[in-house]
PDB file of C-alpha atoms in Angstrom:
ATOM      1  CA  MET Q  29       0.338 -63.387 -24.085  1.00 70.00           C
ATOM      2  CA  ASP Q  30       2.302 -63.149 -27.220  1.00 76.00           C
ATOM      3  CA  ASP Q  31       4.445 -60.386 -28.328  1.00 89.00           C
ATOM      4  CA  ARG Q  32       1.452 -58.119 -29.649  1.00 95.00           C
ATOM      5  CA  GLY Q  33      -0.549 -58.600 -26.384  1.00 95.00           C
ATOM      6  CA  LEU Q  34      -2.775 -61.293 -27.516  1.00 96.00           C
ATOM      7  CA  ALA Q  35      -4.227 -64.537 -26.057  1.00 95.00           C
ATOM      8  CA  PRO Q  36      -4.457 -67.557 -28.270  1.00 94.00           C
ATOM      9  CA  ASP Q  37      -7.619 -66.879 -29.327  1.00 95.00           C
ATOM     10  CA  GLY Q  38      -6.545 -63.420 -30.763  1.00 95.00           C
ATOM     11  CA  THR Q  39      -8.279 -61.393 -28.314  1.00 97.00           C
ATOM     12  CA  ILE Q  40      -6.502 -58.768 -26.043  1.00 97.00           C
ATOM     13  CA  ALA Q  41      -4.813 -60.462 -23.088  1.00 96.00           C
ATOM     14  CA  ARG Q  42      -5.524 -58.862 -19.615  1.00 96.00           C
ATOM     15  CA  GLU Q  43      -2.405 -56.906 -18.400  1.00 93.00           C
ATOM     16  CA  GLY Q  44      -0.958 -57.303 -15.050  1.00 93.00           C
ATOM     17  CA  SER Q  45      -1.214 -59.549 -12.121  1.00 96.00           C
ATOM     18  CA  LEU Q  46      -0.688 -59.028  -8.433  1.00 97.00           C
ATOM     19  CA  GLU Q  47       2.258 -61.520  -8.791  1.00 96.00           C
ATOM     20  CA  ARG Q  48       4.026 -58.987 -10.752  1.00 96.00           C
ATOM     21  CA  ILE Q  49       4.136 -56.314  -8.113  1.00 97.00           C
ATOM     22  CA  SER Q  50       7.801 -55.585  -6.926  1.00 96.00           C
ATOM     23  CA  ALA Q  51       8.647 -55.821  -3.234  1.00 96.00           C
ATOM     24  CA  GLU Q  52       9.049 -51.922  -3.188  1.00 96.00           C
ATOM     25  CA  PHE Q  53       5.514 -51.509  -3.856  1.00 97.00           C
ATOM     26  CA  ALA Q  54       3.940 -54.509  -2.111  1.00 97.00           C
ATOM     27  CA  PRO Q  55       3.369 -52.374   1.117  1.00 97.00           C
ATOM     28  CA  VAL Q  56       1.573 -49.761  -0.867  1.00 97.00           C
ATOM     29  CA  VAL Q  57      -0.844 -52.103  -2.404  1.00 98.00           C
ATOM     30  CA  GLU Q  58      -1.578 -53.485   1.108  1.00 97.00           C
ATOM     31  CA  ALA Q  59      -2.097 -50.295   2.618  1.00 98.00           C
ATOM     32  CA  LEU Q  60      -4.418 -49.367  -0.316  1.00 98.00           C
ATOM     33  CA  ARG Q  61      -6.332 -52.507   0.548  1.00 97.00           C
ATOM     34  CA  ALA Q  62      -6.741 -51.840   4.104  1.00 97.00           C
ATOM     35  CA  HIS Q  63      -8.074 -48.173   3.449  1.00 98.00           C
ATOM     36  CA  VAL Q  64     -10.376 -49.389   0.655  1.00 98.00           C
ATOM     37  CA  ALA Q  65     -12.022 -52.185   2.552  1.00 96.00           C
ATOM     38  CA  GLY Q  66     -12.528 -49.949   5.807  1.00 96.00           C
ATOM     39  CA  THR Q  67     -14.029 -46.873   3.908  1.00 97.00           C
ATOM     40  CA  PHE Q  68     -16.139 -48.062   1.138  1.00 97.00           C
ATOM     41  CA  ALA Q  69     -19.355 -50.076   2.267  1.00 95.00           C
ATOM     42  CA  ARG Q  70     -20.826 -49.992  -1.136  1.00 96.00           C
ATOM     43  CA  LEU Q  71     -17.732 -51.201  -3.077  1.00 98.00           C
ATOM     44  CA  HIS Q  72     -18.323 -53.920  -5.725  1.00 98.00           C
ATOM     45  CA  SER Q  73     -14.618 -54.424  -6.739  1.00 98.00           C
ATOM     46  CA  ALA Q  74     -11.322 -52.824  -6.597  1.00 98.00           C
ATOM     47  CA  TYR Q  75      -8.708 -52.946  -9.245  1.00 98.00           C
ATOM     48  CA  LEU Q  76      -4.929 -51.813 -10.039  1.00 98.00           C
ATOM     49  CA  TYR Q  77      -3.862 -50.643 -13.183  1.00 97.00           C
ATOM     50  CA  GLY Q  78      -0.777 -48.991 -14.795  1.00 94.00           C
ATOM     51  CA  SER Q  79       3.043 -49.829 -14.227  1.00 94.00           C
ATOM     52  CA  ILE Q  80       2.630 -51.376 -10.691  1.00 97.00           C
ATOM     53  CA  PRO Q  81       0.522 -54.254 -11.648  1.00 97.00           C
ATOM     54  CA  ARG Q  82       2.567 -54.615 -14.804  1.00 95.00           C
ATOM     55  CA  GLY Q  83       5.650 -54.953 -12.877  1.00 94.00           C
ATOM     56  CA  THR Q  84       7.543 -52.155 -14.554  1.00 93.00           C
ATOM     57  CA  ALA Q  85       7.021 -49.334 -11.889  1.00 94.00           C
ATOM     58  CA  VAL Q  86      10.031 -47.255 -10.880  1.00 93.00           C
ATOM     59  CA  PRO Q  87      10.320 -46.292  -7.000  1.00 94.00           C
ATOM     60  CA  GLY Q  88       9.884 -42.459  -6.530  1.00 92.00           C
ATOM     61  CA  VAL Q  89       8.807 -42.215 -10.186  1.00 88.00           C
ATOM     62  CA  SER Q  90       5.700 -44.087 -10.977  1.00 91.00           C
ATOM     63  CA  ASP Q  91       2.111 -43.533  -9.481  1.00 91.00           C
ATOM     64  CA  LEU Q  92      -0.389 -45.864  -7.839  1.00 97.00           C
ATOM     65  CA  ASP Q  93      -3.359 -46.072 -10.499  1.00 96.00           C
ATOM     66  CA  VAL Q  94      -6.723 -47.246  -8.812  1.00 98.00           C
ATOM     67  CA  LEU Q  95     -10.061 -48.030  -9.960  1.00 98.00           C
ATOM     68  CA  LEU Q  96     -12.843 -48.492  -7.283  1.00 98.00           C
ATOM     69  CA  VAL Q  97     -16.156 -49.729  -8.543  1.00 98.00           C
ATOM     70  CA  LEU Q  98     -19.077 -49.149  -6.434  1.00 98.00           C
ATOM     71  CA  ARG Q  99     -22.468 -50.751  -6.457  1.00 97.00           C
ATOM     72  CA  ASP Q 100     -24.201 -47.558  -6.968  1.00 96.00           C
ATOM     73  CA  GLU Q 101     -23.012 -44.499  -8.715  1.00 97.00           C
ATOM     74  CA  PRO Q 102     -20.328 -42.629  -6.868  1.00 97.00           C
ATOM     75  CA  SER Q 103     -21.221 -39.707  -4.595  1.00 97.00           C
ATOM     76  CA  ASP Q 104     -19.475 -36.485  -3.520  1.00 97.00           C
ATOM     77  CA  ALA Q 105     -18.790 -38.376  -0.383  1.00 97.00           C
ATOM     78  CA  ASP Q 106     -17.098 -41.136  -2.000  1.00 98.00           C
ATOM     79  CA  ARG Q 107     -14.808 -38.960  -4.003  1.00 98.00           C
ATOM     80  CA  ALA Q 108     -13.905 -37.155  -0.828  1.00 98.00           C
ATOM     81  CA  ASP Q 109     -13.022 -40.424   0.843  1.00 98.00           C
ATOM     82  CA  ALA Q 110     -11.057 -41.330  -2.245  1.00 98.00           C
ATOM     83  CA  ARG Q 111      -9.180 -37.816  -1.962  1.00 98.00           C
ATOM     84  CA  ARG Q 112      -8.416 -38.549   1.567  1.00 98.00           C
ATOM     85  CA  ILE Q 113      -6.955 -42.027   0.879  1.00 98.00           C
ATOM     86  CA  GLU Q 114      -4.832 -40.654  -2.022  1.00 98.00           C
ATOM     87  CA  ALA Q 115      -3.360 -38.074   0.199  1.00 97.00           C
ATOM     88  CA  ALA Q 116      -2.581 -40.537   3.015  1.00 97.00           C
ATOM     89  CA  LEU Q 117      -0.820 -43.101   0.662  1.00 97.00           C
ATOM     90  CA  ASP Q 118       1.214 -40.269  -0.750  1.00 96.00           C
ATOM     91  CA  ARG Q 119       2.569 -39.039   2.517  1.00 96.00           C
ATOM     92  CA  ALA Q 120       3.106 -42.632   3.787  1.00 97.00           C
ATOM     93  CA  PHE Q 121       4.895 -44.141   0.943  1.00 97.00           C
ATOM     94  CA  PRO Q 122       7.829 -42.040  -1.037  1.00 96.00           C
ATOM     95  CA  GLN Q 123       8.308 -44.824  -3.466  1.00 96.00           C
ATOM     96  CA  ILE Q 124       4.858 -43.715  -5.316  1.00 96.00           C
ATOM     97  CA  ASN Q 125       4.766 -40.185  -7.157  1.00 90.00           C
ATOM     98  CA  GLY Q 126       1.144 -39.680  -6.163  1.00 91.00           C
ATOM     99  CA  ALA Q 127      -1.965 -41.843  -5.882  1.00 96.00           C
ATOM    100  CA  GLY Q 128      -4.833 -41.460  -8.130  1.00 95.00           C
ATOM    101  CA  ILE Q 129      -8.153 -43.094  -7.412  1.00 98.00           C
ATOM    102  CA  GLN Q 130     -10.979 -43.333 -10.115  1.00 98.00           C
ATOM    103  CA  LEU Q 131     -14.601 -44.088  -9.150  1.00 98.00           C
ATOM    104  CA  ALA Q 132     -17.229 -45.668 -11.416  1.00 98.00           C
ATOM    105  CA  GLY Q 133     -20.648 -47.271 -10.807  1.00 98.00           C
ATOM    106  CA  ALA Q 134     -20.945 -51.043 -11.782  1.00 98.00           C
ATOM    107  CA  ARG Q 135     -23.763 -50.663 -13.709  1.00 97.00           C
ATOM    108  CA  THR Q 136     -22.519 -47.820 -15.851  1.00 96.00           C
ATOM    109  CA  LEU Q 137     -19.326 -49.940 -16.729  1.00 97.00           C
ATOM    110  CA  LEU Q 138     -21.324 -52.804 -17.756  1.00 97.00           C
ATOM    111  CA  SER Q 139     -23.647 -50.578 -19.746  1.00 96.00           C
ATOM    112  CA  ASP Q 140     -23.591 -50.668 -23.817  1.00 94.00           C
ATOM    113  CA  ALA Q 141     -22.339 -47.195 -23.856  1.00 94.00           C
ATOM    114  CA  GLU Q 142     -19.149 -48.317 -21.975  1.00 96.00           C
ATOM    115  CA  ARG Q 143     -18.745 -51.680 -23.443  1.00 96.00           C
ATOM    116  CA  HIS Q 144     -15.882 -50.526 -25.588  1.00 96.00           C
ATOM    117  CA  ASP Q 145     -14.333 -48.046 -23.085  1.00 96.00           C
ATOM    118  CA  GLY Q 146     -14.745 -48.484 -19.489  1.00 97.00           C
ATOM    119  CA  GLY Q 147     -15.584 -52.139 -19.932  1.00 97.00           C
ATOM    120  CA  PHE Q 148     -12.638 -52.580 -22.035  1.00 98.00           C
ATOM    121  CA  PHE Q 149     -10.472 -50.622 -19.478  1.00 97.00           C
ATOM    122  CA  VAL Q 150     -11.648 -53.016 -16.769  1.00 98.00           C
ATOM    123  CA  ALA Q 151     -11.468 -56.435 -18.605  1.00 97.00           C
ATOM    124  CA  CYS Q 152      -8.030 -55.661 -20.133  1.00 97.00           C
ATOM    125  CA  LEU Q 153      -6.181 -53.139 -18.135  1.00 97.00           C
ATOM    126  CA  CYS Q 154      -7.049 -53.668 -14.914  1.00 98.00           C
ATOM    127  CA  THR Q 155      -5.994 -56.009 -12.199  1.00 98.00           C
ATOM    128  CA  PRO Q 156      -8.440 -57.233  -9.682  1.00 98.00           C
ATOM    129  CA  LEU Q 157      -7.538 -56.367  -5.877  1.00 98.00           C
ATOM    130  CA  LEU Q 158     -10.667 -56.823  -4.208  1.00 98.00           C
ATOM    131  CA  GLY Q 159     -14.332 -58.016  -4.619  1.00 97.00           C
ATOM    132  CA  ASP Q 160     -16.022 -59.672  -7.729  1.00 96.00           C
ATOM    133  CA  ASP Q 161     -14.355 -59.035 -11.118  1.00 97.00           C
ATOM    134  CA  LEU Q 162     -16.503 -57.334 -13.474  1.00 97.00           C
ATOM    135  CA  ALA Q 163     -14.610 -58.843 -16.322  1.00 97.00           C
ATOM    136  CA  GLU Q 164     -16.595 -62.288 -15.918  1.00 96.00           C
ATOM    137  CA  HIS Q 165     -19.613 -60.196 -17.472  1.00 96.00           C
ATOM    138  CA  LEU Q 166     -17.801 -58.378 -20.439  1.00 97.00           C
ATOM    139  CA  PRO Q 167     -16.804 -59.755 -23.713  1.00 96.00           C
ATOM    140  CA  ARG Q 168     -13.303 -60.495 -24.945  1.00 96.00           C
ATOM    141  CA  TYR Q 169     -12.066 -57.806 -27.085  1.00 98.00           C
ATOM    142  CA  ARG Q 170     -10.074 -57.535 -30.326  1.00 97.00           C
ATOM    143  CA  PRO Q 171      -7.681 -54.931 -31.488  1.00 97.00           C
ATOM    144  CA  THR Q 172     -10.606 -53.194 -33.905  1.00 97.00           C
ATOM    145  CA  SER Q 173     -11.598 -49.840 -35.187  1.00 97.00           C
ATOM    146  CA  LEU Q 174     -14.734 -49.820 -33.074  1.00 97.00           C
ATOM    147  CA  LEU Q 175     -12.347 -50.311 -30.113  1.00 97.00           C
ATOM    148  CA  ALA Q 176     -10.066 -47.670 -31.159  1.00 97.00           C
ATOM    149  CA  ARG Q 177     -12.921 -45.198 -31.830  1.00 97.00           C
ATOM    150  CA  GLU Q 178     -14.825 -45.805 -28.377  1.00 96.00           C
ATOM    151  CA  THR Q 179     -11.707 -45.519 -26.180  1.00 95.00           C
ATOM    152  CA  ASN Q 180      -9.939 -42.611 -27.692  1.00 94.00           C
ATOM    153  CA  GLY Q 181     -12.185 -40.951 -30.218  1.00 94.00           C
ATOM    154  CA  ASN Q 182     -13.108 -37.979 -27.942  1.00 94.00           C
ATOM    155  CA  LEU Q 183      -9.552 -36.401 -28.518  1.00 96.00           C
ATOM    156  CA  ALA Q 184     -10.983 -33.235 -30.456  1.00 96.00           C
ATOM    157  CA  ALA Q 185     -13.479 -32.623 -27.276  1.00 95.00           C
ATOM    158  CA  LEU Q 186     -10.292 -32.386 -24.864  1.00 97.00           C
ATOM    159  CA  LEU Q 187      -8.227 -29.986 -26.811  1.00 97.00           C
ATOM    160  CA  PRO Q 188     -10.114 -26.712 -25.723  1.00 97.00           C
ATOM    161  CA  GLY Q 189      -9.960 -27.779 -22.305  1.00 97.00           C
ATOM    162  CA  TRP Q 190      -6.038 -28.310 -22.513  1.00 97.00           C
ATOM    163  CA  ARG Q 191      -5.702 -24.879 -24.457  1.00 97.00           C
ATOM    164  CA  THR Q 192      -7.469 -23.126 -21.478  1.00 97.00           C
ATOM    165  CA  ARG Q 193      -5.262 -24.660 -19.054  1.00 97.00           C
ATOM    166  CA  ALA Q 194      -1.930 -23.981 -20.711  1.00 96.00           C
ATOM    167  CA  ALA Q 195      -3.070 -20.511 -21.354  1.00 96.00           C
ATOM    168  CA  ALA Q 196      -3.759 -20.237 -17.563  1.00 96.00           C
ATOM    169  CA  ALA Q 197      -0.580 -21.969 -16.531  1.00 95.00           C
ATOM    170  CA  VAL Q 198       1.820 -19.393 -14.962  1.00 93.00           C
ATOM    171  CA  THR Q 199       4.226 -21.690 -13.155  1.00 96.00           C
ATOM    172  CA  ASP Q 200       6.564 -24.509 -13.715  1.00 96.00           C
ATOM    173  CA  HIS Q 201       4.307 -26.797 -11.422  1.00 95.00           C
ATOM    174  CA  GLN Q 202       1.181 -26.031 -13.474  1.00 96.00           C
ATOM    175  CA  ARG Q 203       2.839 -26.727 -16.611  1.00 96.00           C
ATOM    176  CA  ARG Q 204       4.107 -30.161 -15.481  1.00 95.00           C
ATOM    177  CA  THR Q 205       1.109 -31.001 -14.208  1.00 94.00           C
ATOM    178  CA  LEU Q 206      -0.593 -30.441 -17.559  1.00 97.00           C
ATOM    179  CA  SER Q 207       2.072 -31.882 -19.843  1.00 96.00           C
ATOM    180  CA  ARG Q 208       1.641 -35.408 -18.238  1.00 93.00           C
ATOM    181  CA  PRO Q 209      -1.896 -36.498 -18.811  1.00 94.00           C
ATOM    182  CA  VAL Q 210      -1.597 -34.447 -22.330  1.00 97.00           C
ATOM    183  CA  SER Q 211       1.313 -36.538 -23.358  1.00 97.00           C
ATOM    184  CA  ARG Q 212       0.041 -39.695 -22.143  1.00 95.00           C
ATOM    185  CA  ARG Q 213      -2.966 -39.277 -23.910  1.00 97.00           C
ATOM    186  CA  LEU Q 214      -1.652 -38.263 -27.276  1.00 98.00           C
ATOM    187  CA  VAL Q 215       0.613 -41.307 -27.325  1.00 98.00           C
ATOM    188  CA  ARG Q 216      -2.178 -43.682 -26.179  1.00 97.00           C
ATOM    189  CA  THR Q 217      -4.338 -42.086 -28.905  1.00 98.00           C
ATOM    190  CA  GLY Q 218      -1.664 -42.302 -31.546  1.00 98.00           C
ATOM    191  CA  PHE Q 219      -1.133 -46.057 -30.932  1.00 98.00           C
ATOM    192  CA  THR Q 220      -4.863 -46.926 -31.037  1.00 98.00           C
ATOM    193  CA  LEU Q 221      -4.964 -44.788 -34.265  1.00 98.00           C
ATOM    194  CA  VAL Q 222      -2.826 -47.606 -35.899  1.00 98.00           C
ATOM    195  CA  MET Q 223      -3.875 -50.422 -33.406  1.00 98.00           C
ATOM    196  CA  HIS Q 224      -6.171 -52.194 -35.872  1.00 97.00           C
ATOM    197  CA  ARG Q 225      -3.367 -52.143 -38.617  1.00 97.00           C
ATOM    198  CA  TRP Q 226      -0.626 -53.496 -36.232  1.00 97.00           C
ATOM    199  CA  GLY Q 227      -3.002 -56.022 -35.083  1.00 97.00           C
ATOM    200  CA  GLY Q 228      -2.381 -56.076 -31.215  1.00 97.00           C
ATOM    201  CA  TRP Q 229      -2.228 -54.034 -28.066  1.00 97.00           C
ATOM    202  CA  THR Q 230       0.255 -52.513 -25.785  1.00 96.00           C
ATOM    203  CA  SER Q 231       0.102 -50.021 -23.038  1.00 94.00           C
ATOM    204  CA  ASP Q 232       4.024 -49.166 -23.025  1.00 94.00           C
ATOM    205  CA  LEU Q 233       4.564 -45.567 -24.220  1.00 95.00           C
ATOM    206  CA  ASP Q 234       7.778 -45.902 -25.882  1.00 96.00           C
ATOM    207  CA  LYS Q 235       6.547 -49.014 -28.133  1.00 97.00           C
ATOM    208  CA  SER Q 236       3.299 -47.364 -28.710  1.00 98.00           C
ATOM    209  CA  ALA Q 237       5.207 -44.393 -30.252  1.00 98.00           C
ATOM    210  CA  GLU Q 238       7.365 -46.593 -32.344  1.00 98.00           C
ATOM    211  CA  LEU Q 239       4.690 -48.283 -33.719  1.00 98.00           C
ATOM    212  CA  PHE Q 240       2.756 -45.133 -34.397  1.00 98.00           C
ATOM    213  CA  GLY Q 241       6.046 -44.121 -36.272  1.00 98.00           C
ATOM    214  CA  ARG Q 242       5.728 -47.172 -38.631  1.00 98.00           C
ATOM    215  CA  TYR Q 243       2.375 -45.725 -40.328  1.00 98.00           C
ATOM    216  CA  TYR Q 244       3.445 -42.086 -39.664  1.00 98.00           C
ATOM    217  CA  PRO Q 245       7.075 -41.425 -39.814  1.00 98.00           C
ATOM    218  CA  GLU Q 246       6.758 -37.714 -40.494  1.00 98.00           C
ATOM    219  CA  ARG Q 247       5.133 -37.305 -37.066  1.00 98.00           C
ATOM    220  CA  LEU Q 248       7.309 -39.919 -35.482  1.00 98.00           C
ATOM    221  CA  GLY Q 249       9.627 -37.040 -33.574  1.00 98.00           C
ATOM    222  CA  GLN Q 250       6.755 -35.517 -32.113  1.00 98.00           C
ATOM    223  CA  MET Q 251       5.283 -38.589 -30.680  1.00 98.00           C
ATOM    224  CA  ARG Q 252       8.711 -39.582 -29.140  1.00 98.00           C
ATOM    225  CA  THR Q 253       8.528 -36.379 -27.437  1.00 98.00           C
ATOM    226  CA  ALA Q 254       5.397 -37.057 -26.024  1.00 98.00           C
ATOM    227  CA  ALA Q 255       6.467 -40.439 -25.054  1.00 97.00           C
ATOM    228  CA  VAL Q 256       9.335 -39.048 -23.205  1.00 96.00           C
ATOM    229  CA  THR Q 257       7.310 -36.256 -21.501  1.00 96.00           C
ATOM    230  CA  ALA Q 258       4.821 -38.560 -19.912  1.00 93.00           C
ATOM    231  CA  PRO Q 259       6.749 -40.062 -17.360  1.00 89.00           C
ATOM    232  CA  ALA Q 260       9.083 -37.025 -16.988  1.00 90.00           C
ATOM    233  CA  PRO Q 261       6.600 -34.162 -17.328  1.00 93.00           C
ATOM    234  CA  THR Q 262       8.426 -30.908 -18.639  1.00 94.00           C
ATOM    235  CA  ALA Q 263       7.619 -27.270 -17.859  1.00 95.00           C
ATOM    236  CA  ALA Q 264       8.989 -26.136 -21.369  1.00 96.00           C
ATOM    237  CA  PRO Q 265       5.948 -23.925 -23.009  1.00 96.00           C
ATOM    238  CA  ALA Q 266       7.417 -24.948 -26.439  1.00 96.00           C
ATOM    239  CA  VAL Q 267       6.691 -28.660 -25.730  1.00 97.00           C
ATOM    240  CA  LEU Q 268       2.965 -27.927 -24.475  1.00 97.00           C
ATOM    241  CA  GLU Q 269       2.314 -25.885 -27.569  1.00 97.00           C
ATOM    242  CA  MET Q 270       3.725 -28.520 -30.014  1.00 98.00           C
ATOM    243  CA  LEU Q 271       1.441 -31.056 -28.022  1.00 98.00           C
ATOM    244  CA  ILE Q 272      -1.572 -29.118 -27.766  1.00 98.00           C
ATOM    245  CA  ASP Q 273      -1.497 -26.919 -30.909  1.00 98.00           C
ATOM    246  CA  ASP Q 274       0.251 -29.112 -33.529  1.00 98.00           C
ATOM    247  CA  LEU Q 275       0.431 -32.710 -32.689  1.00 98.00           C
ATOM    248  CA  GLY Q 276      -3.277 -32.829 -30.965  1.00 98.00           C
ATOM    249  CA  PRO Q 277      -5.164 -31.035 -33.805  1.00 98.00           C
ATOM    250  CA  TRP Q 278      -3.448 -33.081 -36.401  1.00 98.00           C
ATOM    251  CA  LEU Q 279      -3.946 -36.556 -34.508  1.00 98.00           C
ATOM    252  CA  ALA Q 280      -7.627 -35.651 -33.765  1.00 97.00           C
ATOM    253  CA  ALA Q 281      -8.546 -35.007 -37.313  1.00 98.00           C
ATOM    254  CA  GLU Q 282      -6.710 -38.171 -38.672  1.00 98.00           C
ATOM    255  CA  TYR Q 283      -8.393 -40.119 -35.765  1.00 97.00           C
ATOM    256  CA  THR Q 284     -11.937 -39.055 -36.933  1.00 96.00           C
ATOM    257  CA  ALA Q 285     -10.871 -39.587 -40.668  1.00 97.00           C
ATOM    258  CA  THR Q 286      -9.943 -42.977 -39.768  1.00 97.00           C
ATOM    259  CA  HIS Q 287     -12.221 -44.359 -36.912  1.00 97.00           C
ATOM    260  CA  GLY Q 288     -15.180 -41.875 -36.825  1.00 93.00           C
ATOM    261  CA  GLU Q 289     -16.476 -39.921 -33.779  1.00 88.00           C
ATOM    262  CA  ARG Q 290     -16.769 -41.973 -30.484  1.00 92.00           C
ATOM    263  CA  ALA Q 291     -20.605 -42.628 -29.588  1.00 88.00           C
ATOM    264  CA  PRO Q 292     -22.105 -39.812 -27.479  1.00 86.00           C
ATOM    265  CA  ARG Q 293     -22.486 -40.744 -23.515  1.00 82.00           C
ATOM    266  CA  PRO Q 294     -25.644 -40.134 -21.664  1.00 74.00           C
TER     267      PRO Q 294
END
């Protein structure tokens, strides 16, 4: 991988590996492996993503991010099992700031509709933990406008729901819970807005904000605030208002003007 996150052939290199997991988080991953293997009979494959397989996780701050791919579409019972595993891991390991398990069906991730969204996520951002790697059935990806459109081209559709949640938030905990995913999504969307111009890939939020600022210096301050808020959520109403009612709408409009709207999902 070069300094732009690319393989020698110019495609986006896969992030993370099991070898990069630090000693503090190794017991968490082993417990996860045991829980998953003993729970999901229809498991196709399991993956880690985020800071733990990238080797940048901070004990007590970072969360455990997991994708479980099932041979069939996930059921309500599967989702309930995932929530139980999340709770068990969160109770047992103070080094993680919560566990998040996503569920998906293998057929969906390999579909044409998900090729440049869920497929890209698995092939480039996920580290295999159990089962057969779906990436073997997916293409190599380049930092193109098509990839930008399909990964983050739905920001405008998210804004109304964020506004509703922000209006209903009456406690600091509720505001912090909302500010984390909002800020993460805005930074990642800001980066993919300029990804095709920079010609590479990164999941580092601070680097993403700075790269965005090369092309939109007038919005760099707001994006830096988003990058700071993502790992350290804030309860400040003014920050949420800026993210959701100012940076968000501008970014959604600029994104659509640059890359177009994401293809509809079934």
